[in-house]
Amino acid sequence: MISSLIRAEIRRLMMGTNYSQSNLQDEFDEFSGFVTSFSSLQEPRFYAQAAKHLEWINAMKAEIQALESNKTWDITSLPEGKKAIGCRWVYKLKLKPDGTIDRYKARLVAISYNQVEGVDFIESFSPVAKAVKVRPMLAVAASEGWYIHQLNVNNAFLHGYLDEEIYMDTPEGYPVPLGHVCKLQKSFYGLKQASRQWNHEFTTKMELFGFKQSKNDYCLFTKLTSASFVALLVYVDDILIAGPSESHISEVKSYLDSLFTIKDLGTTKYFLGLEIARAPEGLALTQSKYIKDILQDMGLQTAKPTTTPLPAGIKFSAQADSALPHLAIYRQLIRRLLYLSFTRPDLSHATQQLMQILQTPCKQHWDAIVHLVRYLKGTPQKGLFFPSGTPLNLKAYCDANWASCMDTRRSLTGYCILGPALIS
């Protein structure tokens, strides 16, 4: 963000051709002042850098205050035979949509690489909502005319309780007596078990409120009574709530806010990178912003769009030409295209073909990815549409290519359709 601002300022200052020596010096001095004014806006890597700027100092004080209010730790001397894990500050500039600074964020995290399994943690696995569950939930909500709301739990990982006895070094800038450490009373950012403890705490509280946890997806909770039905899908600290009654959804929100403190985002419009637009006819699911980000990162904003995901008749080969020098870029693009396929089934076949050669992609594969991204350039608003008021009959289809995969003898393609809506 800073470098782009500086580049823009350079262009502004150097436009025009008739510069006298004095004018040029004045412009140079102005630019030097501009760069100096932005030095404090860079995200510090270390405490010593942050401690020189009031904005970051205030951000660290706010973080410490929140941790103390949450009763995250007790200050005590380190018992004999115990070891304390480290901690560090992480700094992040939160930006507004126009690129200006919204706020300075400082987060204290534990350094967990020296946590010992069996001593500092027993288990670390935590379930995450499967993407395939989001589409059915939205399809049913659209068909039945349900309300769909979204919320975020503030400082989610700090709400879990620890089963282990863990000591942590005190953070830099936090005055305590010499030889004292933080004895963690609650889960903490960076701990290997942090996500698991939050999920356990959340599950316990939802079950006490009458929700049942799905046996197929541990992040899906439902509550059915004679008067209402509410479905709740959790992705770490982001929560999607759907049901026929807005008042019952509000009851769930109030309950969660009394336990954890939430940020109520109201009617769902943007969830995990998915753009959700609602109309009487149904619900549209797109990822146009995600496409715009891909185009910008690849420098293809002004590229000519293609009309197909891949060139007609293309056949891939690992030995087609020289290997790509930067495999990480290719693999990152494949990951982004896979996520984009969430709302773009027209990309699935092309992405599947391109991801089969992740170890040794060559120029042929790179050219094909560029072709695919140029196809996105011409179709940014394409997505899924879940109509309202339609019967919810489930149908499944698989390909009829006689199990062309010689290794597994399985069909490679299949679709599940709920009513008229593609859900998987």
PDB file of N, CA and C in Angstrom, residues 221-319:
ATOM      1  N   PHE A 221     -24.664 -26.453  13.014  1.00  0.00           N
ATOM      2  CA  PHE A 221     -25.533 -26.618  14.181  1.00  0.00           C
ATOM      3  C   PHE A 221     -26.967 -26.270  13.776  1.00  0.00           C
ATOM      4  N   THR A 222     -27.916 -27.026  14.285  1.00  0.00           N
ATOM      5  CA  THR A 222     -29.326 -26.762  13.987  1.00  0.00           C
ATOM      6  C   THR A 222     -30.153 -26.828  15.267  1.00  0.00           C
ATOM      7  N   LYS A 223     -31.216 -26.035  15.301  1.00  0.00           N
ATOM      8  CA  LYS A 223     -32.148 -26.044  16.433  1.00  0.00           C
ATOM      9  C   LYS A 223     -33.564 -26.068  15.886  1.00  0.00           C
ATOM     10  N   LEU A 224     -34.276 -27.130  16.209  1.00  0.00           N
ATOM     11  CA  LEU A 224     -35.644 -27.310  15.723  1.00  0.00           C
ATOM     12  C   LEU A 224     -36.592 -27.409  16.907  1.00  0.00           C
ATOM     13  N   THR A 225     -37.566 -26.527  16.921  1.00  0.00           N
ATOM     14  CA  THR A 225     -38.626 -26.572  17.933  1.00  0.00           C
ATOM     15  C   THR A 225     -39.963 -26.545  17.205  1.00  0.00           C
ATOM     16  N   SER A 226     -41.035 -26.646  17.970  1.00  0.00           N
ATOM     17  CA  SER A 226     -42.365 -26.597  17.352  1.00  0.00           C
ATOM     18  C   SER A 226     -42.654 -25.240  16.730  1.00  0.00           C
ATOM     19  N   ALA A 227     -41.908 -24.215  17.175  1.00  0.00           N
ATOM     20  CA  ALA A 227     -42.196 -22.857  16.705  1.00  0.00           C
ATOM     21  C   ALA A 227     -41.140 -22.301  15.751  1.00  0.00           C
ATOM     22  N   SER A 228     -39.972 -22.950  15.665  1.00  0.00           N
ATOM     23  CA  SER A 228     -38.919 -22.329  14.859  1.00  0.00           C
ATOM     24  C   SER A 228     -37.888 -23.353  14.402  1.00  0.00           C
ATOM     25  N   PHE A 229     -37.064 -22.903  13.454  1.00  0.00           N
ATOM     26  CA  PHE A 229     -35.893 -23.658  13.027  1.00  0.00           C
ATOM     27  C   PHE A 229     -34.781 -22.653  12.729  1.00  0.00           C
ATOM     28  N   VAL A 230     -33.591 -22.914  13.243  1.00  0.00           N
ATOM     29  CA  VAL A 230     -32.432 -22.062  12.982  1.00  0.00           C
ATOM     30  C   VAL A 230     -31.242 -22.958  12.641  1.00  0.00           C
ATOM     31  N   ALA A 231     -30.538 -22.625  11.558  1.00  0.00           N
ATOM     32  CA  ALA A 231     -29.310 -23.324  11.169  1.00  0.00           C
ATOM     33  C   ALA A 231     -28.139 -22.367  11.310  1.00  0.00           C
ATOM     34  N   LEU A 232     -27.020 -22.887  11.777  1.00  0.00           N
ATOM     35  CA  LEU A 232     -25.862 -22.046  12.058  1.00  0.00           C
ATOM     36  C   LEU A 232     -24.613 -22.752  11.544  1.00  0.00           C
ATOM     37  N   LEU A 233     -23.833 -22.060  10.724  1.00  0.00           N
ATOM     38  CA  LEU A 233     -22.611 -22.614  10.154  1.00  0.00           C
ATOM     39  C   LEU A 233     -21.430 -21.768  10.617  1.00  0.00           C
ATOM     40  N   VAL A 234     -20.395 -22.421  11.156  1.00  0.00           N
ATOM     41  CA  VAL A 234     -19.262 -21.716  11.755  1.00  0.00           C
ATOM     42  C   VAL A 234     -17.995 -21.970  10.951  1.00  0.00           C
ATOM     43  N   TYR A 235     -17.305 -20.892  10.602  1.00  0.00           N
ATOM     44  CA  TYR A 235     -15.977 -21.000  10.002  1.00  0.00           C
ATOM     45  C   TYR A 235     -15.021 -20.202  10.885  1.00  0.00           C
ATOM     46  N   VAL A 236     -14.387 -20.877  11.819  1.00  0.00           N
ATOM     47  CA  VAL A 236     -13.504 -20.286  12.827  1.00  0.00           C
ATOM     48  C   VAL A 236     -14.295 -19.271  13.651  1.00  0.00           C
ATOM     49  N   ASP A 237     -14.221 -17.978  13.318  1.00  0.00           N
ATOM     50  CA  ASP A 237     -14.974 -16.974  14.081  1.00  0.00           C
ATOM     51  C   ASP A 237     -16.029 -16.274  13.238  1.00  0.00           C
ATOM     52  N   ASP A 238     -16.207 -16.720  11.996  1.00  0.00           N
ATOM     53  CA  ASP A 238     -17.263 -16.186  11.134  1.00  0.00           C
ATOM     54  C   ASP A 238     -18.457 -17.134  11.157  1.00  0.00           C
ATOM     55  N   ILE A 239     -19.642 -16.582  11.368  1.00  0.00           N
ATOM     56  CA  ILE A 239     -20.831 -17.410  11.566  1.00  0.00           C
ATOM     57  C   ILE A 239     -21.941 -16.963  10.624  1.00  0.00           C
ATOM     58  N   LEU A 240     -22.547 -17.954   9.985  1.00  0.00           N
ATOM     59  CA  LEU A 240     -23.693 -17.744   9.110  1.00  0.00           C
ATOM     60  C   LEU A 240     -24.918 -18.326   9.798  1.00  0.00           C
ATOM     61  N   ILE A 241     -25.985 -17.530   9.917  1.00  0.00           N
ATOM     62  CA  ILE A 241     -27.216 -17.974  10.578  1.00  0.00           C
ATOM     63  C   ILE A 241     -28.384 -17.840   9.600  1.00  0.00           C
ATOM     64  N   ALA A 242     -29.184 -18.896   9.493  1.00  0.00           N
ATOM     65  CA  ALA A 242     -30.336 -18.861   8.579  1.00  0.00           C
ATOM     66  C   ALA A 242     -31.544 -19.476   9.256  1.00  0.00           C
ATOM     67  N   GLY A 243     -32.715 -18.945   8.912  1.00  0.00           N
ATOM     68  CA  GLY A 243     -33.955 -19.471   9.457  1.00  0.00           C
ATOM     69  C   GLY A 243     -35.149 -18.671   8.982  1.00  0.00           C
ATOM     70  N   PRO A 244     -36.355 -19.203   9.168  1.00  0.00           N
ATOM     71  CA  PRO A 244     -37.560 -18.522   8.679  1.00  0.00           C
ATOM     72  C   PRO A 244     -37.995 -17.340   9.533  1.00  0.00           C
ATOM     73  N   SER A 245     -37.468 -17.233  10.762  1.00  0.00           N
ATOM     74  CA  SER A 245     -37.892 -16.176  11.669  1.00  0.00           C
ATOM     75  C   SER A 245     -36.719 -15.280  12.037  1.00  0.00           C
ATOM     76  N   GLU A 246     -36.841 -13.993  11.710  1.00  0.00           N
ATOM     77  CA  GLU A 246     -35.769 -13.054  12.037  1.00  0.00           C
ATOM     78  C   GLU A 246     -35.665 -12.843  13.544  1.00  0.00           C
ATOM     79  N   SER A 247     -36.795 -12.949  14.257  1.00  0.00           N
ATOM     80  CA  SER A 247     -36.752 -12.769  15.705  1.00  0.00           C
ATOM     81  C   SER A 247     -35.989 -13.906  16.377  1.00  0.00           C
ATOM     82  N   HIS A 248     -36.136 -15.140  15.868  1.00  0.00           N
ATOM     83  CA  HIS A 248     -35.395 -16.258  16.444  1.00  0.00           C
ATOM     84  C   HIS A 248     -33.900 -16.157  16.143  1.00  0.00           C
ATOM     85  N   ILE A 249     -33.574 -15.618  14.963  1.00  0.00           N
ATOM     86  CA  ILE A 249     -32.166 -15.366  14.656  1.00  0.00           C
ATOM     87  C   ILE A 249     -31.594 -14.336  15.623  1.00  0.00           C
ATOM     88  N   SER A 250     -32.383 -13.307  15.927  1.00  0.00           N
ATOM     89  CA  SER A 250     -31.945 -12.276  16.871  1.00  0.00           C
ATOM     90  C   SER A 250     -31.728 -12.849  18.262  1.00  0.00           C
ATOM     91  N   GLU A 251     -32.550 -13.815  18.661  1.00  0.00           N
ATOM     92  CA  GLU A 251     -32.367 -14.465  19.958  1.00  0.00           C
ATOM     93  C   GLU A 251     -31.019 -15.179  20.029  1.00  0.00           C
ATOM     94  N   VAL A 252     -30.649 -15.847  18.940  1.00  0.00           N
ATOM     95  CA  VAL A 252     -29.359 -16.531  18.901  1.00  0.00           C
ATOM     96  C   VAL A 252     -28.221 -15.516  18.971  1.00  0.00           C
ATOM     97  N   LYS A 253     -28.356 -14.422  18.245  1.00  0.00           N
ATOM     98  CA  LYS A 253     -27.340 -13.376  18.286  1.00  0.00           C
ATOM     99  C   LYS A 253     -27.159 -12.820  19.702  1.00  0.00           C
ATOM    100  N   SER A 254     -28.272 -12.557  20.355  1.00  0.00           N
ATOM    101  CA  SER A 254     -28.210 -12.005  21.716  1.00  0.00           C
ATOM    102  C   SER A 254     -27.535 -12.983  22.667  1.00  0.00           C
ATOM    103  N   TYR A 255     -27.842 -14.258  22.499  1.00  0.00           N
ATOM    104  CA  TYR A 255     -27.233 -15.284  23.339  1.00  0.00           C
ATOM    105  C   TYR A 255     -25.717 -15.322  23.123  1.00  0.00           C
ATOM    106  N   LEU A 256     -25.293 -15.313  21.868  1.00  0.00           N
ATOM    107  CA  LEU A 256     -23.867 -15.349  21.571  1.00  0.00           C
ATOM    108  C   LEU A 256     -23.162 -14.097  22.057  1.00  0.00           C
ATOM    109  N   ASP A 257     -23.826 -12.949  21.909  1.00  0.00           N
ATOM    110  CA  ASP A 257     -23.210 -11.695  22.344  1.00  0.00           C
ATOM    111  C   ASP A 257     -23.038 -11.652  23.858  1.00  0.00           C
ATOM    112  N   SER A 258     -23.951 -12.276  24.589  1.00  0.00           N
ATOM    113  CA  SER A 258     -23.834 -12.304  26.045  1.00  0.00           C
ATOM    114  C   SER A 258     -22.675 -13.185  26.501  1.00  0.00           C
ATOM    115  N   LEU A 259     -22.265 -14.114  25.649  1.00  0.00           N
ATOM    116  CA  LEU A 259     -21.182 -15.033  26.004  1.00  0.00           C
ATOM    117  C   LEU A 259     -19.826 -14.559  25.510  1.00  0.00           C
ATOM    118  N   PHE A 260     -19.772 -14.110  24.269  1.00  0.00           N
ATOM    119  CA  PHE A 260     -18.487 -13.890  23.631  1.00  0.00           C
ATOM    120  C   PHE A 260     -18.244 -12.455  23.156  1.00  0.00           C
ATOM    121  N   THR A 261     -19.259 -11.655  22.994  1.00  0.00           N
ATOM    122  CA  THR A 261     -19.206 -10.338  22.353  1.00  0.00           C
ATOM    123  C   THR A 261     -19.001 -10.518  20.854  1.00  0.00           C
ATOM    124  N   ILE A 262     -20.004 -10.122  20.092  1.00  0.00           N
ATOM    125  CA  ILE A 262     -19.984 -10.353  18.655  1.00  0.00           C
ATOM    126  C   ILE A 262     -20.041  -9.047  17.883  1.00  0.00           C
ATOM    127  N   LYS A 263     -19.682  -9.120  16.618  1.00  0.00           N
ATOM    128  CA  LYS A 263     -19.876  -8.020  15.690  1.00  0.00           C
ATOM    129  C   LYS A 263     -21.005  -8.439  14.746  1.00  0.00           C
ATOM    130  N   ASP A 264     -22.173  -7.835  14.922  1.00  0.00           N
ATOM    131  CA  ASP A 264     -23.341  -8.186  14.120  1.00  0.00           C
ATOM    132  C   ASP A 264     -23.230  -7.516  12.753  1.00  0.00           C
ATOM    133  N   LEU A 265     -23.099  -8.318  11.710  1.00  0.00           N
ATOM    134  CA  LEU A 265     -22.937  -7.805  10.352  1.00  0.00           C
ATOM    135  C   LEU A 265     -24.249  -7.756   9.580  1.00  0.00           C
ATOM    136  N   GLY A 266     -25.351  -8.135  10.241  1.00  0.00           N
ATOM    137  CA  GLY A 266     -26.660  -8.037   9.616  1.00  0.00           C
ATOM    138  C   GLY A 266     -26.870  -9.034   8.499  1.00  0.00           C
ATOM    139  N   THR A 267     -27.694  -8.650   7.534  1.00  0.00           N
ATOM    140  CA  THR A 267     -27.975  -9.520   6.393  1.00  0.00           C
ATOM    141  C   THR A 267     -26.699  -9.836   5.631  1.00  0.00           C
ATOM    142  N   THR A 268     -26.508 -11.103   5.315  1.00  0.00           N
ATOM    143  CA  THR A 268     -25.269 -11.545   4.689  1.00  0.00           C
ATOM    144  C   THR A 268     -25.134 -10.982   3.282  1.00  0.00           C
ATOM    145  N   LYS A 269     -24.007 -10.340   3.039  1.00  0.00           N
ATOM    146  CA  LYS A 269     -23.690  -9.830   1.708  1.00  0.00           C
ATOM    147  C   LYS A 269     -22.325 -10.305   1.223  1.00  0.00           C
ATOM    148  N   TYR A 270     -21.436 -10.637   2.165  1.00  0.00           N
ATOM    149  CA  TYR A 270     -20.071 -11.028   1.811  1.00  0.00           C
ATOM    150  C   TYR A 270     -19.573 -12.007   2.865  1.00  0.00           C
ATOM    151  N   PHE A 271     -19.399 -13.259   2.477  1.00  0.00           N
ATOM    152  CA  PHE A 271     -19.016 -14.288   3.439  1.00  0.00           C
ATOM    153  C   PHE A 271     -17.880 -15.125   2.862  1.00  0.00           C
ATOM    154  N   LEU A 272     -16.699 -15.053   3.511  1.00  0.00           N
ATOM    155  CA  LEU A 272     -15.528 -15.829   3.097  1.00  0.00           C
ATOM    156  C   LEU A 272     -15.176 -15.615   1.630  1.00  0.00           C
ATOM    157  N   GLY A 273     -15.267 -14.367   1.191  1.00  0.00           N
ATOM    158  CA  GLY A 273     -14.935 -14.049  -0.190  1.00  0.00           C
ATOM    159  C   GLY A 273     -16.058 -14.279  -1.172  1.00  0.00           C
ATOM    160  N   LEU A 274     -17.216 -14.701  -0.681  1.00  0.00           N
ATOM    161  CA  LEU A 274     -18.372 -14.952  -1.552  1.00  0.00           C
ATOM    162  C   LEU A 274     -19.321 -13.765  -1.483  1.00  0.00           C
ATOM    163  N   GLU A 275     -19.684 -13.245  -2.646  1.00  0.00           N
ATOM    164  CA  GLU A 275     -20.623 -12.130  -2.716  1.00  0.00           C
ATOM    165  C   GLU A 275     -22.034 -12.690  -2.854  1.00  0.00           C
ATOM    166  N   ILE A 276     -22.904 -12.321  -1.928  1.00  0.00           N
ATOM    167  CA  ILE A 276     -24.257 -12.866  -1.869  1.00  0.00           C
ATOM    168  C   ILE A 276     -25.254 -11.743  -2.114  1.00  0.00           C
ATOM    169  N   ALA A 277     -25.986 -11.846  -3.216  1.00  0.00           N
ATOM    170  CA  ALA A 277     -26.995 -10.836  -3.576  1.00  0.00           C
ATOM    171  C   ALA A 277     -28.373 -11.480  -3.543  1.00  0.00           C
ATOM    172  N   ARG A 278     -29.313 -10.827  -2.867  1.00  0.00           N
ATOM    173  CA  ARG A 278     -30.649 -11.388  -2.667  1.00  0.00           C
ATOM    174  C   ARG A 278     -31.687 -10.567  -3.423  1.00  0.00           C
ATOM    175  N   ALA A 279     -32.633 -11.252  -4.034  1.00  0.00           N
ATOM    176  CA  ALA A 279     -33.757 -10.614  -4.729  1.00  0.00           C
ATOM    177  C   ALA A 279     -34.967 -11.518  -4.555  1.00  0.00           C
ATOM    178  N   PRO A 280     -36.174 -11.026  -4.830  1.00  0.00           N
ATOM    179  CA  PRO A 280     -37.363 -11.886  -4.687  1.00  0.00           C
ATOM    180  C   PRO A 280     -37.275 -13.161  -5.521  1.00  0.00           C
ATOM    181  N   GLU A 281     -36.560 -13.094  -6.642  1.00  0.00           N
ATOM    182  CA  GLU A 281     -36.457 -14.266  -7.517  1.00  0.00           C
ATOM    183  C   GLU A 281     -35.515 -15.330  -6.979  1.00  0.00           C
ATOM    184  N   GLY A 282     -34.604 -14.945  -6.085  1.00  0.00           N
ATOM    185  CA  GLY A 282     -33.672 -15.924  -5.551  1.00  0.00           C
ATOM    186  C   GLY A 282     -32.397 -15.266  -5.048  1.00  0.00           C
ATOM    187  N   LEU A 283     -31.335 -16.061  -5.012  1.00  0.00           N
ATOM    188  CA  LEU A 283     -30.068 -15.628  -4.423  1.00  0.00           C
ATOM    189  C   LEU A 283     -28.937 -15.897  -5.416  1.00  0.00           C
ATOM    190  N   ALA A 284     -28.112 -14.879  -5.645  1.00  0.00           N
ATOM    191  CA  ALA A 284     -26.969 -15.009  -6.558  1.00  0.00           C
ATOM    192  C   ALA A 284     -25.679 -15.072  -5.760  1.00  0.00           C
ATOM    193  N   LEU A 285     -24.790 -15.975  -6.170  1.00  0.00           N
ATOM    194  CA  LEU A 285     -23.525 -16.193  -5.480  1.00  0.00           C
ATOM    195  C   LEU A 285     -22.402 -15.963  -6.486  1.00  0.00           C
ATOM    196  N   THR A 286     -21.585 -14.926  -6.263  1.00  0.00           N
ATOM    197  CA  THR A 286     -20.510 -14.581  -7.190  1.00  0.00           C
ATOM    198  C   THR A 286     -19.217 -14.307  -6.424  1.00  0.00           C
ATOM    199  N   GLN A 287     -18.115 -14.147  -7.197  1.00  0.00           N
ATOM    200  CA  GLN A 287     -16.811 -13.813  -6.614  1.00  0.00           C
ATOM    201  C   GLN A 287     -16.101 -12.794  -7.509  1.00  0.00           C
ATOM    202  N   SER A 288     -16.802 -11.747  -7.892  1.00  0.00           N
ATOM    203  CA  SER A 288     -16.243 -10.771  -8.830  1.00  0.00           C
ATOM    204  C   SER A 288     -15.040 -10.036  -8.238  1.00  0.00           C
ATOM    205  N   LYS A 289     -15.076  -9.722  -6.950  1.00  0.00           N
ATOM    206  CA  LYS A 289     -13.932  -9.042  -6.335  1.00  0.00           C
ATOM    207  C   LYS A 289     -12.710  -9.958  -6.318  1.00  0.00           C
ATOM    208  N   TYR A 290     -12.933 -11.229  -6.054  1.00  0.00           N
ATOM    209  CA  TYR A 290     -11.841 -12.190  -6.053  1.00  0.00           C
ATOM    210  C   TYR A 290     -11.207 -12.271  -7.447  1.00  0.00           C
ATOM    211  N   ILE A 291     -12.049 -12.231  -8.475  1.00  0.00           N
ATOM    212  CA  ILE A 291     -11.554 -12.240  -9.852  1.00  0.00           C
ATOM    213  C   ILE A 291     -10.754 -10.971 -10.130  1.00  0.00           C
ATOM    214  N   LYS A 292     -11.259  -9.838  -9.679  1.00  0.00           N
ATOM    215  CA  LYS A 292     -10.562  -8.566  -9.878  1.00  0.00           C
ATOM    216  C   LYS A 292      -9.183  -8.602  -9.221  1.00  0.00           C
ATOM    217  N   ASP A 293      -9.084  -9.200  -8.045  1.00  0.00           N
ATOM    218  CA  ASP A 293      -7.790  -9.291  -7.358  1.00  0.00           C
ATOM    219  C   ASP A 293      -6.808 -10.161  -8.148  1.00  0.00           C
ATOM    220  N   ILE A 294      -7.302 -11.270  -8.714  1.00  0.00           N
ATOM    221  CA  ILE A 294      -6.440 -12.142  -9.520  1.00  0.00           C
ATOM    222  C   ILE A 294      -5.932 -11.399 -10.756  1.00  0.00           C
ATOM    223  N   LEU A 295      -6.838 -10.699 -11.436  1.00  0.00           N
ATOM    224  CA  LEU A 295      -6.445  -9.934 -12.620  1.00  0.00           C
ATOM    225  C   LEU A 295      -5.413  -8.875 -12.281  1.00  0.00           C
ATOM    226  N   GLN A 296      -5.606  -8.207 -11.152  1.00  0.00           N
ATOM    227  CA  GLN A 296      -4.670  -7.161 -10.748  1.00  0.00           C
ATOM    228  C   GLN A 296      -3.311  -7.761 -10.411  1.00  0.00           C
ATOM    229  N   ASP A 297      -3.288  -8.863  -9.677  1.00  0.00           N
ATOM    230  CA  ASP A 297      -2.024  -9.480  -9.293  1.00  0.00           C
ATOM    231  C   ASP A 297      -1.248  -9.985 -10.509  1.00  0.00           C
ATOM    232  N   MET A 298      -1.959 -10.391 -11.552  1.00  0.00           N
ATOM    233  CA  MET A 298      -1.301 -10.881 -12.756  1.00  0.00           C
ATOM    234  C   MET A 298      -1.069  -9.792 -13.792  1.00  0.00           C
ATOM    235  N   GLY A 299      -1.539  -8.575 -13.515  1.00  0.00           N
ATOM    236  CA  GLY A 299      -1.351  -7.474 -14.448  1.00  0.00           C
ATOM    237  C   GLY A 299      -2.142  -7.623 -15.731  1.00  0.00           C
ATOM    238  N   LEU A 300      -3.321  -8.247 -15.625  1.00  0.00           N
ATOM    239  CA  LEU A 300      -4.136  -8.510 -16.812  1.00  0.00           C
ATOM    240  C   LEU A 300      -5.437  -7.710 -16.823  1.00  0.00           C
ATOM    241  N   GLN A 301      -5.455  -6.568 -16.124  1.00  0.00           N
ATOM    242  CA  GLN A 301      -6.692  -5.782 -16.078  1.00  0.00           C
ATOM    243  C   GLN A 301      -7.139  -5.307 -17.453  1.00  0.00           C
ATOM    244  N   THR A 302      -6.180  -5.043 -18.338  1.00  0.00           N
ATOM    245  CA  THR A 302      -6.524  -4.524 -19.664  1.00  0.00           C
ATOM    246  C   THR A 302      -6.371  -5.581 -20.755  1.00  0.00           C
ATOM    247  N   ALA A 303      -6.195  -6.836 -20.363  1.00  0.00           N
ATOM    248  CA  ALA A 303      -6.012  -7.901 -21.352  1.00  0.00           C
ATOM    249  C   ALA A 303      -7.304  -8.162 -22.120  1.00  0.00           C
ATOM    250  N   LYS A 304      -7.154  -8.646 -23.339  1.00  0.00           N
ATOM    251  CA  LYS A 304      -8.319  -8.990 -24.150  1.00  0.00           C
ATOM    252  C   LYS A 304      -8.939 -10.284 -23.627  1.00  0.00           C
ATOM    253  N   PRO A 305     -10.227 -10.309 -23.337  1.00  0.00           N
ATOM    254  CA  PRO A 305     -10.852 -11.529 -22.801  1.00  0.00           C
ATOM    255  C   PRO A 305     -10.882 -12.649 -23.832  1.00  0.00           C
ATOM    256  N   THR A 306     -10.844 -13.885 -23.344  1.00  0.00           N
ATOM    257  CA  THR A 306     -11.052 -15.050 -24.196  1.00  0.00           C
ATOM    258  C   THR A 306     -12.483 -15.539 -24.004  1.00  0.00           C
ATOM    259  N   THR A 307     -12.932 -16.368 -24.920  1.00  0.00           N
ATOM    260  CA  THR A 307     -14.337 -16.808 -24.876  1.00  0.00           C
ATOM    261  C   THR A 307     -14.496 -18.205 -24.286  1.00  0.00           C
ATOM    262  N   THR A 308     -13.375 -18.896 -24.044  1.00  0.00           N
ATOM    263  CA  THR A 308     -13.426 -20.246 -23.469  1.00  0.00           C
ATOM    264  C   THR A 308     -12.390 -20.356 -22.357  1.00  0.00           C
ATOM    265  N   PRO A 309     -12.611 -21.228 -21.373  1.00  0.00           N
ATOM    266  CA  PRO A 309     -11.618 -21.384 -20.293  1.00  0.00           C
ATOM    267  C   PRO A 309     -10.261 -21.856 -20.794  1.00  0.00           C
ATOM    268  N   LEU A 310     -10.231 -22.737 -21.792  1.00  0.00           N
ATOM    269  CA  LEU A 310      -8.983 -23.241 -22.366  1.00  0.00           C
ATOM    270  C   LEU A 310      -9.046 -23.154 -23.885  1.00  0.00           C
ATOM    271  N   PRO A 311      -7.901 -23.081 -24.548  1.00  0.00           N
ATOM    272  CA  PRO A 311      -7.906 -23.103 -26.014  1.00  0.00           C
ATOM    273  C   PRO A 311      -8.499 -24.406 -26.533  1.00  0.00           C
ATOM    274  N   ALA A 312      -9.194 -24.333 -27.635  1.00  0.00           N
ATOM    275  CA  ALA A 312      -9.837 -25.519 -28.198  1.00  0.00           C
ATOM    276  C   ALA A 312      -8.787 -26.560 -28.602  1.00  0.00           C
ATOM    277  N   GLY A 313      -9.044 -27.824 -28.226  1.00  0.00           N
ATOM    278  CA  GLY A 313      -8.197 -28.921 -28.644  1.00  0.00           C
ATOM    279  C   GLY A 313      -6.866 -29.038 -27.942  1.00  0.00           C
ATOM    280  N   ILE A 314      -6.635 -28.270 -26.888  1.00  0.00           N
ATOM    281  CA  ILE A 314      -5.343 -28.315 -26.212  1.00  0.00           C
ATOM    282  C   ILE A 314      -5.144 -29.657 -25.506  1.00  0.00           C
ATOM    283  N   LYS A 315      -3.920 -30.182 -25.587  1.00  0.00           N
ATOM    284  CA  LYS A 315      -3.531 -31.409 -24.891  1.00  0.00           C
ATOM    285  C   LYS A 315      -2.248 -31.126 -24.131  1.00  0.00           C
ATOM    286  N   PHE A 316      -2.298 -31.376 -22.825  1.00  0.00           N
ATOM    287  CA  PHE A 316      -1.164 -31.031 -21.978  1.00  0.00           C
ATOM    288  C   PHE A 316      -0.148 -32.159 -21.925  1.00  0.00           C
ATOM    289  N   SER A 317       1.120 -31.750 -21.790  1.00  0.00           N
ATOM    290  CA  SER A 317       2.204 -32.708 -21.644  1.00  0.00           C
ATOM    291  C   SER A 317       3.252 -32.111 -20.718  1.00  0.00           C
ATOM    292  N   ALA A 318       3.787 -32.942 -19.828  1.00  0.00           N
ATOM    293  CA  ALA A 318       4.811 -32.467 -18.890  1.00  0.00           C
ATOM    294  C   ALA A 318       6.121 -32.163 -19.599  1.00  0.00           C
ATOM    295  N   GLN A 319       6.317 -32.719 -20.791  1.00  0.00           N
ATOM    296  CA  GLN A 319       7.551 -32.506 -21.547  1.00  0.00           C
ATOM    297  C   GLN A 319       7.337 -31.592 -22.749  1.00  0.00           C
TER     298      GLN A 319
END
